[in-house]
Coordinates of C-alpha atoms in Angstrom, one line a residue:
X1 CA -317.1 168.5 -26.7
X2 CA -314.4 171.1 -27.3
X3 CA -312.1 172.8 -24.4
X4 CA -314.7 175.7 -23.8
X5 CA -318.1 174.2 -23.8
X6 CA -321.4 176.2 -23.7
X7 CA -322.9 178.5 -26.2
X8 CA -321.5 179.4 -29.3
X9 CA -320.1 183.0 -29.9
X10 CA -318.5 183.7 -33.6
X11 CA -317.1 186.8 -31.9
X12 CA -315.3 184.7 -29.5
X13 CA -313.4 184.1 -32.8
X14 CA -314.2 186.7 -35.0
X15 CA -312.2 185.4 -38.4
X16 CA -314.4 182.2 -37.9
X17 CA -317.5 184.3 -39.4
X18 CA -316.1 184.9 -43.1
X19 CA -315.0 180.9 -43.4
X20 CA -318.7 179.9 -42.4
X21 CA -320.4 182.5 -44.8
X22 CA -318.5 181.6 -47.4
X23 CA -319.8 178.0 -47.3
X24 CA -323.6 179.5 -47.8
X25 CA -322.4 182.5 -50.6
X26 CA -323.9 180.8 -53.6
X27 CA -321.0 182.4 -55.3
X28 CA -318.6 180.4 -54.1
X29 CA -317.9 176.3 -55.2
X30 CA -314.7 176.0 -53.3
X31 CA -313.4 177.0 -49.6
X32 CA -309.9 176.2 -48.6
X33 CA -308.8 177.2 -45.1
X34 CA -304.9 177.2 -44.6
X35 CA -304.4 177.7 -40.7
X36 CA -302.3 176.2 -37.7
X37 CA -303.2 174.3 -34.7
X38 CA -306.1 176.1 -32.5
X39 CA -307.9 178.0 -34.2
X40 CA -311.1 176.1 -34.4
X41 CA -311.4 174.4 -37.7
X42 CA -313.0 171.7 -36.7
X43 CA -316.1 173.6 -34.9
X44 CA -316.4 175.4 -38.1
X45 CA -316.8 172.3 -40.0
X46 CA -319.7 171.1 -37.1
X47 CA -321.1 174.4 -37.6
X48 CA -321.5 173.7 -41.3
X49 CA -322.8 170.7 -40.6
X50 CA -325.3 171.6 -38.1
X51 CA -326.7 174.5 -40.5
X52 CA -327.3 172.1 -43.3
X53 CA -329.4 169.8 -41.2
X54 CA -331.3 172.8 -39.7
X55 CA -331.8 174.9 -42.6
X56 CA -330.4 173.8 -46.1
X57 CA -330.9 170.0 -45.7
X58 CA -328.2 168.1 -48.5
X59 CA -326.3 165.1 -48.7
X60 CA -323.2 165.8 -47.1
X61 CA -319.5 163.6 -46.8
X62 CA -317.3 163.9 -44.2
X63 CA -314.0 162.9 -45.0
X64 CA -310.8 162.4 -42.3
X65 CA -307.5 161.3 -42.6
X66 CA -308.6 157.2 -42.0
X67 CA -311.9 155.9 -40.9
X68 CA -311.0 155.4 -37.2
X69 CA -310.8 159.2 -36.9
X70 CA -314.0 159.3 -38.6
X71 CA -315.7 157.3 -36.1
X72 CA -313.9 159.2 -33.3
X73 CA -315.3 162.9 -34.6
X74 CA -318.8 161.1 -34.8
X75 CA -319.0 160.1 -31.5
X76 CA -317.1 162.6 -29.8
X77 CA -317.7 165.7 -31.9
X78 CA -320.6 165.2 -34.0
X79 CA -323.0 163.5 -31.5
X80 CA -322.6 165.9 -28.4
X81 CA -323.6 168.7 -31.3
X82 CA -326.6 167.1 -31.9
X83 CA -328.1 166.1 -28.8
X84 CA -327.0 169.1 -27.0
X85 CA -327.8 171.7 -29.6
X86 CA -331.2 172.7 -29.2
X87 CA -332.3 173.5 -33.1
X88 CA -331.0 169.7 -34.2
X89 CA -332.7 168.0 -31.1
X90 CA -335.0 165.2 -32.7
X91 CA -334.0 165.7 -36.3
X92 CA -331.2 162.9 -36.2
X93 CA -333.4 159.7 -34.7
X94 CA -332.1 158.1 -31.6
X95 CA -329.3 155.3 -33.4
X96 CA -331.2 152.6 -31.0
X97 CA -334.4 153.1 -33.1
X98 CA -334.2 149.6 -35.3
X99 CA -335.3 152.2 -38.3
X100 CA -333.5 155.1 -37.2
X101 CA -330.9 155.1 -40.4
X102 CA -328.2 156.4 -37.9
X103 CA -324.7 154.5 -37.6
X104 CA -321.9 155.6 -36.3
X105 CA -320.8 156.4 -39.9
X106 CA -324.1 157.6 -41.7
X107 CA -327.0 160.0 -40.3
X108 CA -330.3 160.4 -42.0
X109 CA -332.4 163.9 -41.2
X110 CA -335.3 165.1 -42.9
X111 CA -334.0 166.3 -46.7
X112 CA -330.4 164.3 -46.2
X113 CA -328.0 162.5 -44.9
X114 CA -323.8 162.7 -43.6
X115 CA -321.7 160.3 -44.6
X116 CA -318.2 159.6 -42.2
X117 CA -315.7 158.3 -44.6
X118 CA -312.1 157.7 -44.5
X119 CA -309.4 159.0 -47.0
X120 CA -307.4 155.3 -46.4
X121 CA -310.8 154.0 -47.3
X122 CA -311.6 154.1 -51.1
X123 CA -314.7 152.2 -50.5
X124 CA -315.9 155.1 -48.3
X125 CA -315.1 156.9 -50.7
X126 CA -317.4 156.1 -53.7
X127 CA -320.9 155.2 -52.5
X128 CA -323.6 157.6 -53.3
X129 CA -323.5 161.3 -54.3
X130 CA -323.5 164.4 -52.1
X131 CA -324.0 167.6 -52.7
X132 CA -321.2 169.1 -49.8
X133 CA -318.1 167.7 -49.4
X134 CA -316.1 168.4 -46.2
X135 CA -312.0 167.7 -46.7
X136 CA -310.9 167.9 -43.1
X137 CA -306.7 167.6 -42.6
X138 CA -306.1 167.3 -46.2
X139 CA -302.6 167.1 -45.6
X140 CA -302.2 164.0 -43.3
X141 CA -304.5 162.2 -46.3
X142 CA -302.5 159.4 -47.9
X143 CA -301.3 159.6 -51.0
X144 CA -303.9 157.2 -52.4
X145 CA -307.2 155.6 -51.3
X146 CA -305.6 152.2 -51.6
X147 CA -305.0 151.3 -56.0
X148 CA -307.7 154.0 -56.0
X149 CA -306.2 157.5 -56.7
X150 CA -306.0 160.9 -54.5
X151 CA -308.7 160.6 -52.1
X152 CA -309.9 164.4 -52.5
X153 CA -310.1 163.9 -56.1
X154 CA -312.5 160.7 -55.3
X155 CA -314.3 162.8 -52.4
X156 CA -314.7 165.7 -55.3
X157 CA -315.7 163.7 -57.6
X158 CA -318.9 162.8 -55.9
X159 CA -320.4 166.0 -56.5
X160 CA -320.1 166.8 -60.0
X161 CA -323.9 166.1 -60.2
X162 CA -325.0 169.3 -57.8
X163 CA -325.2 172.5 -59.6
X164 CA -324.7 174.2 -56.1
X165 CA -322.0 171.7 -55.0
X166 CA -319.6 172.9 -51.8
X167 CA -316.5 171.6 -51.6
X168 CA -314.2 172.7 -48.0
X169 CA -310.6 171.9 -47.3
X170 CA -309.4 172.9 -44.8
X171 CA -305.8 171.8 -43.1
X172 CA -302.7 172.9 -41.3
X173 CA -300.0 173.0 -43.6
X174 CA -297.2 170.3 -43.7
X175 CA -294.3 170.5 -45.7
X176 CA -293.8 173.1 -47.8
X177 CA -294.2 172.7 -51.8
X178 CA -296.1 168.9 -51.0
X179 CA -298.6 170.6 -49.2
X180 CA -302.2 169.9 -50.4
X181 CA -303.8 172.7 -48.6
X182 CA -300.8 175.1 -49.4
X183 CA -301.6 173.6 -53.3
X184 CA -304.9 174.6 -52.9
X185 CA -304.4 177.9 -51.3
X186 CA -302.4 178.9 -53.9
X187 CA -305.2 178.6 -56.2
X188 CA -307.9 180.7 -54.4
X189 CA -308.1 183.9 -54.0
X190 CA -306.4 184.2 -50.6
X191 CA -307.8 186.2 -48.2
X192 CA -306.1 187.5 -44.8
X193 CA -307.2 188.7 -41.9
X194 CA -306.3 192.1 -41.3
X195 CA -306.5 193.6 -37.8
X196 CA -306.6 197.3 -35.8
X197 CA -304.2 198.9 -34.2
X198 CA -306.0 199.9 -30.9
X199 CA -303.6 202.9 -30.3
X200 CA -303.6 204.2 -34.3
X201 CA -306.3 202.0 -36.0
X202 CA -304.2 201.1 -38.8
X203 CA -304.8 197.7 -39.8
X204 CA -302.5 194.8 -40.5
X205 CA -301.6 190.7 -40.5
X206 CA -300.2 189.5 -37.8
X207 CA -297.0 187.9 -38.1
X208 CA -294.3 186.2 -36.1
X209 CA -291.6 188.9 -36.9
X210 CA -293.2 191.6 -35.1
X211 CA -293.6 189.7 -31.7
X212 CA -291.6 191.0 -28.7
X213 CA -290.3 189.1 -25.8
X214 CA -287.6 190.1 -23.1
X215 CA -285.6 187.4 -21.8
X216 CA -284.9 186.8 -17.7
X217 CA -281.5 185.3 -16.4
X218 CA -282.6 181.6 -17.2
X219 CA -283.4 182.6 -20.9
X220 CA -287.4 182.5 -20.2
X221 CA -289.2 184.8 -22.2
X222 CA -290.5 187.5 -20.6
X223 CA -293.3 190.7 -21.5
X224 CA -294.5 189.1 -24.7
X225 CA -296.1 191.8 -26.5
X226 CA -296.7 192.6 -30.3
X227 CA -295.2 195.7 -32.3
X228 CA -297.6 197.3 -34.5
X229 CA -296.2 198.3 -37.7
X230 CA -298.2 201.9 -38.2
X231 CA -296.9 203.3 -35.0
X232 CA -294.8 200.9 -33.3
X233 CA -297.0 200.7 -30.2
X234 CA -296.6 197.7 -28.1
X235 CA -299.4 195.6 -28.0
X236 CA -300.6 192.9 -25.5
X237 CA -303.0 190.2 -25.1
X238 CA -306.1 191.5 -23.6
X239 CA -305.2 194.0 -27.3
X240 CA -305.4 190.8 -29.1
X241 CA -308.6 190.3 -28.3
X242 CA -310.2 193.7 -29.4
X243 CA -308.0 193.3 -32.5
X244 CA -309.5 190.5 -33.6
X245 CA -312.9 191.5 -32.7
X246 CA -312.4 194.2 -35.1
X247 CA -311.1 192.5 -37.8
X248 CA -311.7 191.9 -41.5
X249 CA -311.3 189.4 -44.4
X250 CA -309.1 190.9 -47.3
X251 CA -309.1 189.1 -50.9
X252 CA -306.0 189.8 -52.0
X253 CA -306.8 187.8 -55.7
X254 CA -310.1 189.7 -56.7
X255 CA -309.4 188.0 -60.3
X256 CA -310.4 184.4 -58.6
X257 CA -313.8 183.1 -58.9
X258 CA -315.5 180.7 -56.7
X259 CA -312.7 179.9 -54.6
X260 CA -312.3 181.7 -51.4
X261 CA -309.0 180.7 -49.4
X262 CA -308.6 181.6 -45.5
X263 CA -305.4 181.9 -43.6
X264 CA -305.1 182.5 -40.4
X265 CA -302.1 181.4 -38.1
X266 CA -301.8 180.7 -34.5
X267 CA -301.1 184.3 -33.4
X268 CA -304.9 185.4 -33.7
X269 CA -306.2 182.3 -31.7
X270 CA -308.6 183.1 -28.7
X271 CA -307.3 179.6 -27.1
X272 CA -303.6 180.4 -27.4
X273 CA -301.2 183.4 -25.8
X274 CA -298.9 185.1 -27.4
X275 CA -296.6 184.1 -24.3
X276 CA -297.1 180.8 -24.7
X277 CA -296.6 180.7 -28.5
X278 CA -293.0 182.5 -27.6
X279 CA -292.8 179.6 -24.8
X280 CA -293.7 176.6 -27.2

């Protein structure tokens, strides 16, 4: 269902791996993933999904920004998973079954269900309680679930029951200092994603200040490349790659408990070029 169907591969993606184990560490209540655009958020969140029906079977709610968008991801991103993924073949029944338990926004599977529900929906909101609750585009949320209150404090709020509740936001951030994800980043304890230098091995974050572009007589920018800060080599994208293969999760907050926070910006995405980043 996504741009580059087939087989998944974490090390297509390599930062992907720390924001999925962190949903399983029993150590961990909270996940909050602060990221841009393309950098596969969503498939992490079916991934999640897909090993709770397979292995940890839970009650589970899936909320988006309004209900349509809910019923879109169900039929376009959570229905291909399941009848094209071999491990959850048969253990969501076929929704023409008269007793199958399976609408478009609620799935039954042997020790659970998913719930769709919409953040613009309070109603969705406040049915039955799960044990993991998945927060997908916090930021585009409205401010309230109709006369109802925040809508992640109503989605939260369904799984104060669970000892070994999950809770995942994830989001790109919006405007700065009315940002929920930001809000809830800045209560974790943020981890980056620190890459190799191929050339000296020193490790860094990539950021936008070290990119390097050349311009030709129409302005059009030209031998993108990315300046490592160790030893100033001058790094390109098939480098990326490697870089990012070779990569590691950093908490920079040891001090906080049970929340891990992610972010990752647009510069390490497999699905974007540094070129066309420059470009865009």
């Amino acid at each position: 269902s996504s741009a580059e169907p087939g087989q998944w591969f974490t090390s297509r993606a390599e930062y992907q791996r720390g924001m999925m184990d962190a949903v399983s560490d029993p150590s961990v209540e909270t996940v909050v993933v602060m990221s841009s655009a393309q950098v596969g958020k969503t498939e992490i969140i079916n991934n999640v999904i897909g090993f709770h029906i397979h292995q940890d079977p839970a009650p589970i709610l899936l909320v988006q920004p309004t209900i349509e968008m809910a019923e879109t991801w169900s039929k376009d991103r959570l229905a291909p998973m399941l009848r094209d993924t071999p491990a959850l073949k048969g253990l969501v029944k076929d929704p023409r079954s008269r007793d199958s338990g399976n609408t478009l926004r609620q799935k039954q599977f042997p020790g659970g269900q998913i719930a769709m529900a919409g953040a613009n929906s309070a109603a969705s909101l406040s049915s039955r309680p799960v044990r993991l609750v998945l927060l997908d585009e916090i930021d585009r949320y409205p401010p309230s679930a109709g006369t109802e209150g925040d809508p992640v404090k109503l989605a939260v709020k369904r799984s104060t029951t669970f000892w070994n509740r999950k809770v995942n936001l994830t989001s790109t951030p919006t405007t700065k200092g009315a940002s929920r994800i930001e809000a809830a980043w800045e209560e974790s304890d943020q981890r980056i994603y620190e890459v190799p230098c191929p050339v000296c091995g020193g490790f860094q974050v990539l950021l936008w200040g070290a990119i390097k572009f050349d311009r030709d007589e129409k302005g059009k920018p030209l031998n993108v490349r990315y300046e490592c800060e160790h030893c100033r080599a001058q790094l390109t994208e098939p480098d990326k790659h490697r870089m990012i293969r070779n990569g590691r999760w950093v908490i920079t907050r040891p001090w906080i408990e049970r929340v891990a926070g992610f972010h990752v910006n647009e510069l390490y995405s497999p699905w974007s070029t540094w070129g066309s980043i420059v470009e865009n």
